[in-house]
Amino acid sequence: MEIVLSKILSKIHHQEDKLSSQMMQMVDEAYQMTLFLNEMLGTIKAKVIKDNFANEQQEIEFFKNIKPQVLGKLIYYNKVFRIETSCPVSNGEIHQSYYENLLKALKSEYKESICNEDFYRYYRAGRTDRDHTYFRLGQINYHDGLKSGVFEIDLSFSTYYDNKIAYIIANELLYTYMITKINPEINPDMIMINGDTNKDISWTNSQNALIELIYALYASNSIAYGKIGIRKLALIFQVLFQTPLNDIHHSFHRMKTRAGSRTAFLDQLKISLEEYMDKDL
């Protein structure tokens, strides 16, 4: 059995683009994406249970990188739907304070329930030494004093820690979403080109390529003399290209240890530019 991450992400992005092009309200878009992702997750689950994994590495890859992307977005869109259907007004101070309070609650949850955990530090550091324990079925150690949510998961389709990554991804996306709600100057709905939205401006390379570019600009102090933090810089690019970037910190740590060139996209940019220059000679 093989489930390819790039194909899964491509299907998700295609559905997001399809719904975005229909110019529907965010509450409707979130609802439709919730249905779409729930069905996708169900299909993947049936395939996993039926065919099983070819080897240990395939199992680890699925529960560490593939399933959390689908489940994370499902959690995200479901929360956005709940947020939007509970919003008391459509604008004004009450509207602003509503999202500010949600953001404070999200930050509080992060500090109390996520960032202090050993697993969170393991994941953020891009480590792999305990992957065989965290991302294989039947490896749960109840002596670790796990939270009661462990008893609510389907142990035939979860290692428990894949769910934790999914919530990290969902919270990253929610943080970006609420920031754009609180700061209308960087709200995607406010970015206009010739009276139209920027729906035709899309990032058509991989997410890793965009993350590589963002970090390069950040590290070189090329924007605002380096006074803009990496999170805000990533937010600007997400808004510009209308593409969520899932967990940029973890992706960056993986780049640091990947085989071959660690700056594959930047290397290709240089080659492409030089080839383009040569055409004019």
PDB file of C-alpha atoms in Angstrom:
ATOM      1  CA  MET A   1       0.000   0.000   0.000  1.00  0.00           C
ATOM      2  CA  GLU A   2       1.311   3.430  -0.911  1.00  0.00           C
ATOM      3  CA  ILE A   3      -0.292   6.798  -0.230  1.00  0.00           C
ATOM      4  CA  VAL A   4       1.734   9.696  -1.640  1.00  0.00           C
ATOM      5  CA  LEU A   5       1.718  12.955   0.319  1.00  0.00           C
ATOM      6  CA  SER A   6       2.120  15.167  -2.755  1.00  0.00           C
ATOM      7  CA  LYS A   7      -0.988  13.658  -4.353  1.00  0.00           C
ATOM      8  CA  ILE A   8      -3.010  14.092  -1.171  1.00  0.00           C
ATOM      9  CA  LEU A   9      -1.967  17.750  -0.835  1.00  0.00           C
ATOM     10  CA  SER A  10      -2.660  18.338  -4.524  1.00  0.00           C
ATOM     11  CA  LYS A  11      -6.233  17.080  -4.120  1.00  0.00           C
ATOM     12  CA  ILE A  12      -6.766  19.272  -1.054  1.00  0.00           C
ATOM     13  CA  HIS A  13      -5.343  22.372  -2.758  1.00  0.00           C
ATOM     14  CA  HIS A  14      -7.441  21.689  -5.864  1.00  0.00           C
ATOM     15  CA  GLN A  15     -10.618  21.559  -3.777  1.00  0.00           C
ATOM     16  CA  GLU A  16      -9.630  24.724  -1.907  1.00  0.00           C
ATOM     17  CA  ASP A  17      -8.979  26.537  -5.186  1.00  0.00           C
ATOM     18  CA  LYS A  18     -12.264  25.273  -6.618  1.00  0.00           C
ATOM     19  CA  LEU A  19     -14.286  26.573  -3.672  1.00  0.00           C
ATOM     20  CA  SER A  20     -12.319  29.823  -3.508  1.00  0.00           C
ATOM     21  CA  SER A  21     -13.049  30.511  -7.187  1.00  0.00           C
ATOM     22  CA  GLN A  22     -16.781  30.333  -6.421  1.00  0.00           C
ATOM     23  CA  MET A  23     -16.375  33.374  -4.156  1.00  0.00           C
ATOM     24  CA  MET A  24     -18.545  31.858  -1.423  1.00  0.00           C
ATOM     25  CA  GLN A  25     -18.597  33.014   2.198  1.00  0.00           C
ATOM     26  CA  MET A  26     -15.879  31.563   4.429  1.00  0.00           C
ATOM     27  CA  VAL A  27     -18.456  29.791   6.592  1.00  0.00           C
ATOM     28  CA  ASP A  28     -19.750  27.940   3.505  1.00  0.00           C
ATOM     29  CA  GLU A  29     -16.253  27.213   2.230  1.00  0.00           C
ATOM     30  CA  ALA A  30     -15.235  25.827   5.633  1.00  0.00           C
ATOM     31  CA  TYR A  31     -18.324  23.612   5.724  1.00  0.00           C
ATOM     32  CA  GLN A  32     -17.685  22.210   2.249  1.00  0.00           C
ATOM     33  CA  MET A  33     -14.004  21.587   3.038  1.00  0.00           C
ATOM     34  CA  THR A  34     -15.002  19.810   6.270  1.00  0.00           C
ATOM     35  CA  LEU A  35     -17.227  17.424   4.300  1.00  0.00           C
ATOM     36  CA  PHE A  36     -14.550  16.913   1.634  1.00  0.00           C
ATOM     37  CA  LEU A  37     -11.726  16.199   4.101  1.00  0.00           C
ATOM     38  CA  ASN A  38     -13.874  13.937   6.279  1.00  0.00           C
ATOM     39  CA  GLU A  39     -14.717  11.836   3.236  1.00  0.00           C
ATOM     40  CA  MET A  40     -11.051  11.805   2.149  1.00  0.00           C
ATOM     41  CA  LEU A  41      -9.934  10.668   5.603  1.00  0.00           C
ATOM     42  CA  GLY A  42     -12.565   7.906   5.582  1.00  0.00           C
ATOM     43  CA  THR A  43     -11.357   6.666   2.191  1.00  0.00           C
ATOM     44  CA  ILE A  44      -7.741   6.663   3.356  1.00  0.00           C
ATOM     45  CA  LYS A  45      -8.668   4.835   6.557  1.00  0.00           C
ATOM     46  CA  ALA A  46     -10.457   2.086   4.616  1.00  0.00           C
ATOM     47  CA  LYS A  47      -7.410   1.665   2.377  1.00  0.00           C
ATOM     48  CA  VAL A  48      -4.998   1.500   5.328  1.00  0.00           C
ATOM     49  CA  ILE A  49      -7.079  -1.083   7.196  1.00  0.00           C
ATOM     50  CA  LYS A  50      -7.589  -3.176   4.048  1.00  0.00           C
ATOM     51  CA  ASP A  51      -4.065  -3.141   2.586  1.00  0.00           C
ATOM     52  CA  ASN A  52      -1.865  -2.413   5.614  1.00  0.00           C
ATOM     53  CA  PHE A  53       1.697  -1.104   5.248  1.00  0.00           C
ATOM     54  CA  ALA A  54       4.491  -2.658   3.199  1.00  0.00           C
ATOM     55  CA  ASN A  55       7.138  -1.921   5.835  1.00  0.00           C
ATOM     56  CA  GLU A  56       7.897   0.024   9.001  1.00  0.00           C
ATOM     57  CA  GLN A  57       9.167   3.111   7.171  1.00  0.00           C
ATOM     58  CA  GLN A  58       5.962   3.392   5.141  1.00  0.00           C
ATOM     59  CA  GLU A  59       3.928   3.193   8.349  1.00  0.00           C
ATOM     60  CA  ILE A  60       6.019   5.904  10.028  1.00  0.00           C
ATOM     61  CA  GLU A  61       5.778   8.164   6.964  1.00  0.00           C
ATOM     62  CA  PHE A  62       2.002   7.809   6.928  1.00  0.00           C
ATOM     63  CA  PHE A  63       1.372   8.575  10.598  1.00  0.00           C
ATOM     64  CA  LYS A  64       4.030  11.278  10.858  1.00  0.00           C
ATOM     65  CA  ASN A  65       3.521  13.202   7.610  1.00  0.00           C
ATOM     66  CA  ILE A  66       0.474  12.091   5.636  1.00  0.00           C
ATOM     67  CA  LYS A  67      -2.474  11.518   7.958  1.00  0.00           C
ATOM     68  CA  PRO A  68      -1.747  14.615  10.129  1.00  0.00           C
ATOM     69  CA  GLN A  69      -1.960  16.862   7.048  1.00  0.00           C
ATOM     70  CA  VAL A  70      -5.472  15.634   6.229  1.00  0.00           C
ATOM     71  CA  LEU A  71      -6.695  15.468   9.828  1.00  0.00           C
ATOM     72  CA  GLY A  72      -5.053  18.802  10.673  1.00  0.00           C
ATOM     73  CA  LYS A  73      -6.896  20.586   7.899  1.00  0.00           C
ATOM     74  CA  LEU A  74     -10.122  18.812   8.806  1.00  0.00           C
ATOM     75  CA  ILE A  75      -9.811  20.058  12.396  1.00  0.00           C
ATOM     76  CA  TYR A  76      -8.926  23.531  11.104  1.00  0.00           C
ATOM     77  CA  TYR A  77     -11.877  23.912   8.734  1.00  0.00           C
ATOM     78  CA  ASN A  78     -14.317  22.490  11.267  1.00  0.00           C
ATOM     79  CA  LYS A  79     -13.087  25.036  13.844  1.00  0.00           C
ATOM     80  CA  VAL A  80     -13.354  27.860  11.313  1.00  0.00           C
ATOM     81  CA  PHE A  81     -16.953  26.811  10.636  1.00  0.00           C
ATOM     82  CA  ARG A  82     -17.709  26.839  14.373  1.00  0.00           C
ATOM     83  CA  ILE A  83     -15.970  30.203  14.796  1.00  0.00           C
ATOM     84  CA  GLU A  84     -17.830  31.848  11.931  1.00  0.00           C
ATOM     85  CA  THR A  85     -21.248  30.489  12.895  1.00  0.00           C
ATOM     86  CA  SER A  86     -20.733  31.753  16.467  1.00  0.00           C
ATOM     87  CA  CYS A  87     -19.535  35.250  15.524  1.00  0.00           C
ATOM     88  CA  PRO A  88     -22.005  37.769  17.046  1.00  0.00           C
ATOM     89  CA  VAL A  89     -21.649  40.522  14.407  1.00  0.00           C
ATOM     90  CA  SER A  90     -20.017  41.059  11.006  1.00  0.00           C
ATOM     91  CA  ASN A  91     -17.922  44.137  11.860  1.00  0.00           C
ATOM     92  CA  GLY A  92     -17.144  46.754  14.504  1.00  0.00           C
ATOM     93  CA  GLU A  93     -15.497  46.577  17.930  1.00  0.00           C
ATOM     94  CA  ILE A  94     -17.429  43.500  19.057  1.00  0.00           C
ATOM     95  CA  HIS A  95     -16.335  41.685  15.887  1.00  0.00           C
ATOM     96  CA  GLN A  96     -12.718  42.703  16.526  1.00  0.00           C
ATOM     97  CA  SER A  97     -12.742  41.690  20.185  1.00  0.00           C
ATOM     98  CA  TYR A  98     -14.354  38.346  19.314  1.00  0.00           C
ATOM     99  CA  TYR A  99     -11.347  37.297  17.223  1.00  0.00           C
ATOM    100  CA  GLU A 100      -8.854  38.846  19.637  1.00  0.00           C
ATOM    101  CA  ASN A 101     -10.291  36.763  22.480  1.00  0.00           C
ATOM    102  CA  LEU A 102     -10.158  33.636  20.329  1.00  0.00           C
ATOM    103  CA  LEU A 103      -6.515  34.349  19.541  1.00  0.00           C
ATOM    104  CA  LYS A 104      -5.715  34.790  23.240  1.00  0.00           C
ATOM    105  CA  ALA A 105      -7.411  31.464  23.993  1.00  0.00           C
ATOM    106  CA  LEU A 106      -5.423  29.775  21.231  1.00  0.00           C
ATOM    107  CA  LYS A 107      -2.142  31.158  22.601  1.00  0.00           C
ATOM    108  CA  SER A 108      -3.098  30.089  26.120  1.00  0.00           C
ATOM    109  CA  GLU A 109      -3.908  26.567  24.923  1.00  0.00           C
ATOM    110  CA  TYR A 110      -0.566  26.448  23.131  1.00  0.00           C
ATOM    111  CA  LYS A 111       1.362  27.452  26.264  1.00  0.00           C
ATOM    112  CA  GLU A 112      -0.524  25.160  28.636  1.00  0.00           C
ATOM    113  CA  SER A 113      -1.120  22.053  26.546  1.00  0.00           C
ATOM    114  CA  ILE A 114       1.359  21.929  23.673  1.00  0.00           C
ATOM    115  CA  CYS A 115       4.702  23.724  23.869  1.00  0.00           C
ATOM    116  CA  ASN A 116       5.724  22.297  27.259  1.00  0.00           C
ATOM    117  CA  GLU A 117       5.369  18.684  26.159  1.00  0.00           C
ATOM    118  CA  ASP A 118       8.430  16.577  25.371  1.00  0.00           C
ATOM    119  CA  PHE A 119       6.788  15.378  22.162  1.00  0.00           C
ATOM    120  CA  TYR A 120       6.278  18.927  20.942  1.00  0.00           C
ATOM    121  CA  ARG A 121       9.977  19.688  21.361  1.00  0.00           C
ATOM    122  CA  TYR A 122      10.818  16.395  19.650  1.00  0.00           C
ATOM    123  CA  TYR A 123       8.603  17.266  16.694  1.00  0.00           C
ATOM    124  CA  ARG A 124       9.796  20.878  16.394  1.00  0.00           C
ATOM    125  CA  ALA A 125      13.421  19.777  16.456  1.00  0.00           C
ATOM    126  CA  GLY A 126      12.800  17.553  13.436  1.00  0.00           C
ATOM    127  CA  ARG A 127      14.070  14.504  15.300  1.00  0.00           C
ATOM    128  CA  THR A 128      13.580  10.956  14.024  1.00  0.00           C
ATOM    129  CA  ASP A 129      15.175   8.811  16.733  1.00  0.00           C
ATOM    130  CA  ARG A 130      11.847   7.919  18.378  1.00  0.00           C
ATOM    131  CA  ASP A 131       9.725   7.714  15.240  1.00  0.00           C
ATOM    132  CA  HIS A 132       9.462   3.926  15.603  1.00  0.00           C
ATOM    133  CA  THR A 133       7.738   4.508  18.965  1.00  0.00           C
ATOM    134  CA  TYR A 134       5.623   7.557  18.156  1.00  0.00           C
ATOM    135  CA  PHE A 135       4.398   6.635  14.688  1.00  0.00           C
ATOM    136  CA  ARG A 136       3.753   2.899  14.665  1.00  0.00           C
ATOM    137  CA  LEU A 137       0.498   1.224  15.637  1.00  0.00           C
ATOM    138  CA  GLY A 138       0.331  -0.555  18.977  1.00  0.00           C
ATOM    139  CA  GLN A 139       3.269   1.272  20.535  1.00  0.00           C
ATOM    140  CA  ILE A 140       1.359   3.414  23.050  1.00  0.00           C
ATOM    141  CA  ASN A 141       2.971   3.400  26.490  1.00  0.00           C
ATOM    142  CA  TYR A 142       0.324   4.202  29.097  1.00  0.00           C
ATOM    143  CA  HIS A 143       3.045   4.634  31.737  1.00  0.00           C
ATOM    144  CA  ASP A 144       3.759   7.984  30.075  1.00  0.00           C
ATOM    145  CA  GLY A 145       0.632   9.391  31.712  1.00  0.00           C
ATOM    146  CA  LEU A 146      -1.071  10.275  28.434  1.00  0.00           C
ATOM    147  CA  LYS A 147      -4.117  12.511  28.299  1.00  0.00           C
ATOM    148  CA  SER A 148      -7.521  10.820  28.349  1.00  0.00           C
ATOM    149  CA  GLY A 149      -7.989  11.556  24.638  1.00  0.00           C
ATOM    150  CA  VAL A 150      -5.905   8.440  24.008  1.00  0.00           C
ATOM    151  CA  PHE A 151      -8.939   6.324  24.984  1.00  0.00           C
ATOM    152  CA  GLU A 152     -11.143   8.012  22.381  1.00  0.00           C
ATOM    153  CA  ILE A 153      -9.029   7.308  19.294  1.00  0.00           C
ATOM    154  CA  ASP A 154      -9.336   4.378  16.912  1.00  0.00           C
ATOM    155  CA  LEU A 155      -6.191   2.359  17.635  1.00  0.00           C
ATOM    156  CA  SER A 156      -6.436   0.611  14.258  1.00  0.00           C
ATOM    157  CA  PHE A 157      -5.900   3.980  12.556  1.00  0.00           C
ATOM    158  CA  SER A 158      -3.959   6.097  15.017  1.00  0.00           C
ATOM    159  CA  THR A 159      -0.752   6.009  17.034  1.00  0.00           C
ATOM    160  CA  TYR A 160      -2.073   8.867  19.230  1.00  0.00           C
ATOM    161  CA  TYR A 161       0.884  11.073  18.274  1.00  0.00           C
ATOM    162  CA  ASP A 162      -0.358  11.549  14.711  1.00  0.00           C
ATOM    163  CA  ASN A 163      -3.377  13.252  16.288  1.00  0.00           C
ATOM    164  CA  LYS A 164      -1.091  15.544  18.270  1.00  0.00           C
ATOM    165  CA  ILE A 165       0.687  16.642  15.079  1.00  0.00           C
ATOM    166  CA  ALA A 166      -2.690  17.234  13.428  1.00  0.00           C
ATOM    167  CA  TYR A 167      -3.640  19.623  16.245  1.00  0.00           C
ATOM    168  CA  ILE A 168      -0.317  21.452  15.903  1.00  0.00           C
ATOM    169  CA  ILE A 169      -0.994  21.922  12.176  1.00  0.00           C
ATOM    170  CA  ALA A 170      -4.591  23.015  12.820  1.00  0.00           C
ATOM    171  CA  ASN A 171      -3.483  25.557  15.432  1.00  0.00           C
ATOM    172  CA  GLU A 172      -0.865  27.007  13.063  1.00  0.00           C
ATOM    173  CA  LEU A 173      -3.559  27.511  10.423  1.00  0.00           C
ATOM    174  CA  LEU A 174      -5.999  28.954  12.976  1.00  0.00           C
ATOM    175  CA  TYR A 175      -3.369  31.406  14.182  1.00  0.00           C
ATOM    176  CA  THR A 176      -2.897  32.682  10.622  1.00  0.00           C
ATOM    177  CA  TYR A 177      -6.642  32.832  10.033  1.00  0.00           C
ATOM    178  CA  MET A 178      -7.355  34.866  13.163  1.00  0.00           C
ATOM    179  CA  ILE A 179      -4.449  37.228  12.523  1.00  0.00           C
ATOM    180  CA  THR A 180      -5.939  38.093   9.129  1.00  0.00           C
ATOM    181  CA  LYS A 181      -9.310  38.676  10.808  1.00  0.00           C
ATOM    182  CA  ILE A 182      -7.832  40.959  13.450  1.00  0.00           C
ATOM    183  CA  ASN A 183      -5.603  42.875  11.010  1.00  0.00           C
ATOM    184  CA  PRO A 184      -7.788  43.911   8.053  1.00  0.00           C
ATOM    185  CA  GLU A 185      -4.809  45.550   6.331  1.00  0.00           C
ATOM    186  CA  ILE A 186      -3.471  42.075   5.574  1.00  0.00           C
ATOM    187  CA  ASN A 187      -6.817  40.366   5.173  1.00  0.00           C
ATOM    188  CA  PRO A 188      -6.919  38.394   1.906  1.00  0.00           C
ATOM    189  CA  ASP A 189     -10.251  40.015   1.061  1.00  0.00           C
ATOM    190  CA  MET A 190      -8.558  43.432   1.113  1.00  0.00           C
ATOM    191  CA  ILE A 191      -5.800  42.593  -1.372  1.00  0.00           C
ATOM    192  CA  MET A 192      -7.090  43.952  -4.658  1.00  0.00           C
ATOM    193  CA  ILE A 193      -5.572  44.086  -8.101  1.00  0.00           C
ATOM    194  CA  ASN A 194      -7.417  46.097 -10.753  1.00  0.00           C
ATOM    195  CA  GLY A 195     -10.616  45.793  -8.763  1.00  0.00           C
ATOM    196  CA  ASP A 196     -10.352  41.987  -8.636  1.00  0.00           C
ATOM    197  CA  THR A 197      -9.113  39.673  -5.939  1.00  0.00           C
ATOM    198  CA  ASN A 198      -5.750  38.030  -6.337  1.00  0.00           C
ATOM    199  CA  LYS A 199      -7.302  34.661  -7.175  1.00  0.00           C
ATOM    200  CA  ASP A 200      -5.149  34.407 -10.313  1.00  0.00           C
ATOM    201  CA  ILE A 201      -1.938  34.895  -8.309  1.00  0.00           C
ATOM    202  CA  SER A 202      -1.131  31.462  -7.001  1.00  0.00           C
ATOM    203  CA  TRP A 203       1.989  29.659  -5.894  1.00  0.00           C
ATOM    204  CA  THR A 204       2.431  26.780  -8.345  1.00  0.00           C
ATOM    205  CA  ASN A 205       5.560  25.223  -6.895  1.00  0.00           C
ATOM    206  CA  SER A 206       5.719  23.072  -3.762  1.00  0.00           C
ATOM    207  CA  GLN A 207       5.092  24.329  -0.217  1.00  0.00           C
ATOM    208  CA  ASN A 208       8.666  23.437   0.684  1.00  0.00           C
ATOM    209  CA  ALA A 209       9.930  25.640  -2.151  1.00  0.00           C
ATOM    210  CA  LEU A 210       7.971  28.617  -0.805  1.00  0.00           C
ATOM    211  CA  ILE A 211       9.152  27.951   2.757  1.00  0.00           C
ATOM    212  CA  GLU A 212      12.745  27.797   1.493  1.00  0.00           C
ATOM    213  CA  LEU A 213      12.299  31.165  -0.223  1.00  0.00           C
ATOM    214  CA  ILE A 214      10.719  32.746   2.869  1.00  0.00           C
ATOM    215  CA  TYR A 215      13.539  31.602   5.134  1.00  0.00           C
ATOM    216  CA  ALA A 216      16.135  32.817   2.628  1.00  0.00           C
ATOM    217  CA  LEU A 217      14.569  36.291   2.591  1.00  0.00           C
ATOM    218  CA  TYR A 218      14.342  36.254   6.375  1.00  0.00           C
ATOM    219  CA  ALA A 219      17.929  35.097   6.913  1.00  0.00           C
ATOM    220  CA  SER A 220      19.304  37.693   4.470  1.00  0.00           C
ATOM    221  CA  ASN A 221      17.369  40.596   6.087  1.00  0.00           C
ATOM    222  CA  SER A 222      16.034  41.410   2.623  1.00  0.00           C
ATOM    223  CA  ILE A 223      12.623  42.635   3.820  1.00  0.00           C
ATOM    224  CA  ALA A 224      12.307  45.596   6.210  1.00  0.00           C
ATOM    225  CA  TYR A 225      15.985  45.178   7.162  1.00  0.00           C
ATOM    226  CA  GLY A 226      15.132  41.902   8.885  1.00  0.00           C
ATOM    227  CA  LYS A 227      12.783  43.528  11.386  1.00  0.00           C
ATOM    228  CA  ILE A 228       9.836  41.316  10.374  1.00  0.00           C
ATOM    229  CA  GLY A 229       9.667  37.978  12.212  1.00  0.00           C
ATOM    230  CA  ILE A 230       9.523  34.691  10.331  1.00  0.00           C
ATOM    231  CA  ARG A 231       5.912  34.042  11.353  1.00  0.00           C
ATOM    232  CA  LYS A 232       4.700  37.410  10.054  1.00  0.00           C
ATOM    233  CA  LEU A 233       6.770  37.073   6.882  1.00  0.00           C
ATOM    234  CA  ALA A 234       5.242  33.655   6.238  1.00  0.00           C
ATOM    235  CA  LEU A 235       1.785  35.119   6.842  1.00  0.00           C
ATOM    236  CA  ILE A 236       2.377  37.797   4.187  1.00  0.00           C
ATOM    237  CA  PHE A 237       3.257  35.153   1.603  1.00  0.00           C
ATOM    238  CA  GLN A 238       0.300  32.982   2.595  1.00  0.00           C
ATOM    239  CA  VAL A 239      -2.057  35.901   2.101  1.00  0.00           C
ATOM    240  CA  LEU A 240      -0.420  36.988  -1.153  1.00  0.00           C
ATOM    241  CA  PHE A 241      -0.584  33.551  -2.724  1.00  0.00           C
ATOM    242  CA  GLN A 242      -3.741  32.356  -0.913  1.00  0.00           C
ATOM    243  CA  THR A 243      -1.971  29.182   0.186  1.00  0.00           C
ATOM    244  CA  PRO A 244      -1.730  27.943   3.802  1.00  0.00           C
ATOM    245  CA  LEU A 245       1.728  26.814   4.865  1.00  0.00           C
ATOM    246  CA  ASN A 246       1.483  23.977   7.330  1.00  0.00           C
ATOM    247  CA  ASP A 247       3.991  24.046  10.159  1.00  0.00           C
ATOM    248  CA  ILE A 248       6.835  25.992   8.512  1.00  0.00           C
ATOM    249  CA  HIS A 249       9.222  25.460  11.438  1.00  0.00           C
ATOM    250  CA  HIS A 250       9.107  21.678  11.157  1.00  0.00           C
ATOM    251  CA  SER A 251       9.448  21.844   7.369  1.00  0.00           C
ATOM    252  CA  PHE A 252      12.531  24.033   7.760  1.00  0.00           C
ATOM    253  CA  HIS A 253      14.132  21.622  10.219  1.00  0.00           C
ATOM    254  CA  ARG A 254      13.550  18.792   7.766  1.00  0.00           C
ATOM    255  CA  MET A 255      15.267  20.832   5.037  1.00  0.00           C
ATOM    256  CA  LYS A 256      18.340  21.200   7.233  1.00  0.00           C
ATOM    257  CA  THR A 257      18.849  17.442   7.306  1.00  0.00           C
ATOM    258  CA  ARG A 258      17.551  16.356   3.899  1.00  0.00           C
ATOM    259  CA  ALA A 259      19.757  14.447   1.487  1.00  0.00           C
ATOM    260  CA  GLY A 260      21.369  16.319  -1.395  1.00  0.00           C
ATOM    261  CA  SER A 261      21.203  20.089  -1.580  1.00  0.00           C
ATOM    262  CA  ARG A 262      19.549  21.769   1.391  1.00  0.00           C
ATOM    263  CA  THR A 263      18.671  24.733  -0.868  1.00  0.00           C
ATOM    264  CA  ALA A 264      17.264  22.831  -3.853  1.00  0.00           C
ATOM    265  CA  PHE A 265      14.725  25.495  -4.824  1.00  0.00           C
ATOM    266  CA  LEU A 266      17.168  28.400  -4.542  1.00  0.00           C
ATOM    267  CA  ASP A 267      19.697  26.432  -6.602  1.00  0.00           C
ATOM    268  CA  GLN A 268      17.073  25.910  -9.298  1.00  0.00           C
ATOM    269  CA  LEU A 269      16.117  29.610  -9.180  1.00  0.00           C
ATOM    270  CA  LYS A 270      19.710  30.555  -9.968  1.00  0.00           C
ATOM    271  CA  ILE A 271      19.863  28.097 -12.877  1.00  0.00           C
ATOM    272  CA  SER A 272      16.522  29.282 -14.279  1.00  0.00           C
ATOM    273  CA  LEU A 273      17.555  32.951 -14.077  1.00  0.00           C
ATOM    274  CA  GLU A 274      20.885  32.318 -15.781  1.00  0.00           C
ATOM    275  CA  GLU A 275      19.179  30.354 -18.553  1.00  0.00           C
ATOM    276  CA  TYR A 276      16.676  33.193 -19.000  1.00  0.00           C
ATOM    277  CA  MET A 277      19.535  35.722 -19.174  1.00  0.00           C
ATOM    278  CA  ASP A 278      21.305  33.631 -21.814  1.00  0.00           C
ATOM    279  CA  LYS A 279      18.246  33.833 -24.067  1.00  0.00           C
ATOM    280  CA  ASP A 280      18.776  37.573 -24.506  1.00  0.00           C
ATOM    281  CA  LEU A 281      22.450  37.276 -25.488  1.00  0.00           C
TER     282      LEU A 281
END
